[in-house]
């Protein structure tokens, strides 16, 4: 058992993150747990406000000033990084774990050249001198498919297109060969054709460099053929987790089912898409029971009163829904009768 | 870039010429003249004087003559004292430049440092103190402050002489002159620093593992300075031309004093020279701040 634990590259245990605002404490993440093995691709999906980005920022400790991790652990190779000093954390960020953001238009500093920003992380985390760092920056740009890298490093972000800037962001994140790459909605702000290129690039880089990826997105299409495992988040907690097959072919949480019904698909292209009715829950005022029950068609009395435990449906598949618990109880009762 | 500078310099000539013309005609349109003093001059003497300084000719001709002299570097002589205007201006400008230069440097450095510090300590005690004093500094008029400084440090504490013709102390006038721009720059820096630190690229820098101080001084400050530069350019020009109030209270004969003396005495050449000097300085500072702007923010292109 202990040996198996060591295998995990990253382990998030019962993470709680909240933000202090004028209207009260916003509990953005409520007890998220997951783990990541070396070279694995994990997808985190959920709608806006489901806490997926906040989970990612909590790992990196780059939350906004009013946010903090209130409890839980983040273990990197067995070490709790939430206990790291500022200095230790600075050498974790960018070196062991990197992140790329949603909007490449605003994520690069407009007043420094691309080369300057690329070399910054290399100079910080490695022993390379400026000339070597520059060489590495050019090499990275080549790797992410930026043409004329020698010329590009002298340019400023505003002289590059959106797709190009996201490639620069990826090059910057991977320059120090991190073990983990967190991609926070990397394609949301890009054109559809560029989206596909960026995803392809990420898949390619994952194969050649072998880093683990945490892919945060609201777009199920993005993660379908990329992720080894997926967690679905709603209202700051995980409602279902499993392999891509588990999630796409046998969803067991009403929210996941709703998500799948709301995306276009080649097979049901003639049918109308079904939106999930209602509005996302208010994180200021978390319900006592299941977070999704106010929008759930199948809600029962118990859903209002008590949070459902996570139930293992198979080795890989888990869901937190009273429907499954009820079903299992009925099966057991039926089995006992027979 | 060079083309842009040449274009701006040519435009500056036009601007200065227009200011020159407006001042010249406006000044002559006002009733009265340099020789209408309480002690009336005899008509003969007055006529000689008027002829000598070309004041008997039509205003248009006077203007052309003035410009002709100007092109040859001749600003004329003071109608009041008979001194060369160019020596009056260079003497006064050196005093104003020393006073204003010190005040500008202090205002810029202290303003940026205090503003950044307030931004970092947002909502904590240092921030509140800095903002309280900078609001006060921006609100108190300079004549009140100057008088107060004089009263406290010269009369009560006797740290500085009230007046000294030989070696005037610049400490108090510099404080009086720098306080307002310093307060303004502090508030401006704080606001734009907070804005810069909430930008996505600052988060990117933190995510790269850049240490906190470098995030603030490299990624934050460079961006935060952009609005500050816009203010600093004209502010420096304004401060360098001297403040009438501060110069008068501390009896320092800088440019501000000369200009007001010129106006009260209807000393036409002096009025013209101080105005032209001020206009050139203003135009030059604007050009310089635009060029610095370009250095700091590469997104700006000159057309």
JSON list of N, CA and C in Angstrom, two decimals, chain A residues 252 300 302 306-313 319-332:
[
{"chain": "A", "resi": 252, "resn": "UNK", "atom": "N", "xyz": [-22.77, 8.46, -14.46]},
{"chain": "A", "resi": 252, "resn": "UNK", "atom": "CA", "xyz": [-23.62, 8.01, -13.36]},
{"chain": "A", "resi": 252, "resn": "UNK", "atom": "C", "xyz": [-24.00, 9.15, -12.42]},
{"chain": "A", "resi": 300, "resn": "UNK", "atom": "N", "xyz": [-34.26, 13.61, -4.93]},
{"chain": "A", "resi": 300, "resn": "UNK", "atom": "CA", "xyz": [-35.10, 12.97, -3.93]},
{"chain": "A", "resi": 300, "resn": "UNK", "atom": "C", "xyz": [-35.00, 13.79, -2.64]},
{"chain": "A", "resi": 302, "resn": "UNK", "atom": "N", "xyz": [-33.76, 12.97, 0.22]},
{"chain": "A", "resi": 302, "resn": "UNK", "atom": "CA", "xyz": [-32.46, 12.86, 0.90]},
{"chain": "A", "resi": 302, "resn": "UNK", "atom": "C", "xyz": [-31.39, 13.76, 0.27]},
{"chain": "A", "resi": 306, "resn": "UNK", "atom": "N", "xyz": [-28.70, 15.64, 2.81]},
{"chain": "A", "resi": 306, "resn": "UNK", "atom": "CA", "xyz": [-27.39, 15.09, 3.12]},
{"chain": "A", "resi": 306, "resn": "UNK", "atom": "C", "xyz": [-26.53, 15.02, 1.88]},
{"chain": "A", "resi": 307, "resn": "UNK", "atom": "N", "xyz": [-25.26, 15.31, 2.04]},
{"chain": "A", "resi": 307, "resn": "UNK", "atom": "CA", "xyz": [-24.33, 15.19, 0.90]},
{"chain": "A", "resi": 307, "resn": "UNK", "atom": "C", "xyz": [-24.11, 13.71, 0.61]},
{"chain": "A", "resi": 308, "resn": "UNK", "atom": "N", "xyz": [-24.17, 13.33, -0.66]},
{"chain": "A", "resi": 308, "resn": "UNK", "atom": "CA", "xyz": [-23.92, 11.92, -0.97]},
{"chain": "A", "resi": 308, "resn": "UNK", "atom": "C", "xyz": [-22.44, 11.59, -0.87]},
{"chain": "A", "resi": 309, "resn": "UNK", "atom": "N", "xyz": [-22.13, 10.41, -0.35]},
{"chain": "A", "resi": 309, "resn": "UNK", "atom": "CA", "xyz": [-20.75, 9.94, -0.30]},
{"chain": "A", "resi": 309, "resn": "UNK", "atom": "C", "xyz": [-20.33, 9.51, -1.71]},
{"chain": "A", "resi": 310, "resn": "UNK", "atom": "N", "xyz": [-19.04, 9.52, -1.93]},
{"chain": "A", "resi": 310, "resn": "UNK", "atom": "CA", "xyz": [-18.55, 9.04, -3.22]},
{"chain": "A", "resi": 310, "resn": "UNK", "atom": "C", "xyz": [-18.63, 7.50, -3.23]},
{"chain": "A", "resi": 311, "resn": "UNK", "atom": "N", "xyz": [-19.25, 6.97, -4.25]},
{"chain": "A", "resi": 311, "resn": "UNK", "atom": "CA", "xyz": [-19.46, 5.52, -4.31]},
{"chain": "A", "resi": 311, "resn": "UNK", "atom": "C", "xyz": [-18.67, 4.95, -5.48]},
{"chain": "A", "resi": 312, "resn": "UNK", "atom": "N", "xyz": [-17.88, 3.90, -5.19]},
{"chain": "A", "resi": 312, "resn": "UNK", "atom": "CA", "xyz": [-17.11, 3.27, -6.25]},
{"chain": "A", "resi": 312, "resn": "UNK", "atom": "C", "xyz": [-18.03, 2.38, -7.09]},
{"chain": "A", "resi": 313, "resn": "UNK", "atom": "N", "xyz": [-18.07, 2.66, -8.37]},
{"chain": "A", "resi": 313, "resn": "UNK", "atom": "CA", "xyz": [-18.92, 1.88, -9.26]},
{"chain": "A", "resi": 313, "resn": "UNK", "atom": "C", "xyz": [-18.11, 0.81, -10.00]},
{"chain": "A", "resi": 319, "resn": "UNK", "atom": "N", "xyz": [-18.81, 7.97, -8.38]},
{"chain": "A", "resi": 319, "resn": "UNK", "atom": "CA", "xyz": [-19.74, 9.09, -8.51]},
{"chain": "A", "resi": 319, "resn": "UNK", "atom": "C", "xyz": [-20.33, 9.41, -7.14]},
{"chain": "A", "resi": 320, "resn": "UNK", "atom": "N", "xyz": [-20.69, 10.67, -6.95]},
{"chain": "A", "resi": 320, "resn": "UNK", "atom": "CA", "xyz": [-21.31, 11.08, -5.70]},
{"chain": "A", "resi": 320, "resn": "UNK", "atom": "C", "xyz": [-22.76, 11.45, -5.97]},
{"chain": "A", "resi": 321, "resn": "UNK", "atom": "N", "xyz": [-23.64, 10.42, -5.99]},
{"chain": "A", "resi": 321, "resn": "UNK", "atom": "CA", "xyz": [-25.04, 10.69, -6.29]},
{"chain": "A", "resi": 321, "resn": "UNK", "atom": "C", "xyz": [-25.89, 9.70, -5.50]},
{"chain": "A", "resi": 322, "resn": "UNK", "atom": "N", "xyz": [-26.95, 10.21, -4.87]},
{"chain": "A", "resi": 322, "resn": "UNK", "atom": "CA", "xyz": [-27.81, 9.34, -4.07]},
{"chain": "A", "resi": 322, "resn": "UNK", "atom": "C", "xyz": [-28.50, 8.28, -4.92]},
{"chain": "A", "resi": 323, "resn": "UNK", "atom": "N", "xyz": [-28.69, 8.58, -6.21]},
{"chain": "A", "resi": 323, "resn": "UNK", "atom": "CA", "xyz": [-29.34, 7.61, -7.10]},
{"chain": "A", "resi": 323, "resn": "UNK", "atom": "C", "xyz": [-28.58, 6.28, -7.11]},
{"chain": "A", "resi": 324, "resn": "UNK", "atom": "N", "xyz": [-27.23, 6.41, -7.18]},
{"chain": "A", "resi": 324, "resn": "UNK", "atom": "CA", "xyz": [-26.41, 5.21, -7.23]},
{"chain": "A", "resi": 324, "resn": "UNK", "atom": "C", "xyz": [-26.46, 4.46, -5.91]},
{"chain": "A", "resi": 325, "resn": "UNK", "atom": "N", "xyz": [-26.45, 5.24, -4.83]},
{"chain": "A", "resi": 325, "resn": "UNK", "atom": "CA", "xyz": [-26.47, 4.62, -3.50]},
{"chain": "A", "resi": 325, "resn": "UNK", "atom": "C", "xyz": [-27.79, 3.88, -3.31]},
{"chain": "A", "resi": 326, "resn": "UNK", "atom": "N", "xyz": [-28.86, 4.55, -3.77]},
{"chain": "A", "resi": 326, "resn": "UNK", "atom": "CA", "xyz": [-30.20, 3.95, -3.65]},
{"chain": "A", "resi": 326, "resn": "UNK", "atom": "C", "xyz": [-30.26, 2.66, -4.47]},
{"chain": "A", "resi": 327, "resn": "UNK", "atom": "N", "xyz": [-29.75, 2.78, -5.70]},
{"chain": "A", "resi": 327, "resn": "UNK", "atom": "CA", "xyz": [-29.78, 1.64, -6.61]},
{"chain": "A", "resi": 327, "resn": "UNK", "atom": "C", "xyz": [-29.01, 0.46, -6.03]},
{"chain": "A", "resi": 328, "resn": "UNK", "atom": "N", "xyz": [-27.86, 0.78, -5.43]},
{"chain": "A", "resi": 328, "resn": "UNK", "atom": "CA", "xyz": [-27.04, -0.29, -4.89]},
{"chain": "A", "resi": 328, "resn": "UNK", "atom": "C", "xyz": [-27.74, -0.95, -3.71]},
{"chain": "A", "resi": 329, "resn": "UNK", "atom": "N", "xyz": [-28.38, -0.08, -2.88]},
{"chain": "A", "resi": 329, "resn": "UNK", "atom": "CA", "xyz": [-29.09, -0.60, -1.72]},
{"chain": "A", "resi": 329, "resn": "UNK", "atom": "C", "xyz": [-30.21, -1.54, -2.18]},
{"chain": "A", "resi": 330, "resn": "UNK", "atom": "N", "xyz": [-30.93, -1.13, -3.25]},
{"chain": "A", "resi": 330, "resn": "UNK", "atom": "CA", "xyz": [-32.03, -1.95, -3.77]},
{"chain": "A", "resi": 330, "resn": "UNK", "atom": "C", "xyz": [-31.50, -3.29, -4.29]},
{"chain": "A", "resi": 331, "resn": "UNK", "atom": "N", "xyz": [-30.36, -3.19, -5.02]},
{"chain": "A", "resi": 331, "resn": "UNK", "atom": "CA", "xyz": [-29.77, -4.42, -5.56]},
{"chain": "A", "resi": 331, "resn": "UNK", "atom": "C", "xyz": [-29.39, -5.38, -4.45]},
{"chain": "A", "resi": 332, "resn": "UNK", "atom": "N", "xyz": [-28.79, -4.77, -3.40]},
{"chain": "A", "resi": 332, "resn": "UNK", "atom": "CA", "xyz": [-28.37, -5.61, -2.28]},
{"chain": "A", "resi": 332, "resn": "UNK", "atom": "C", "xyz": [-29.57, -6.26, -1.61]}
]
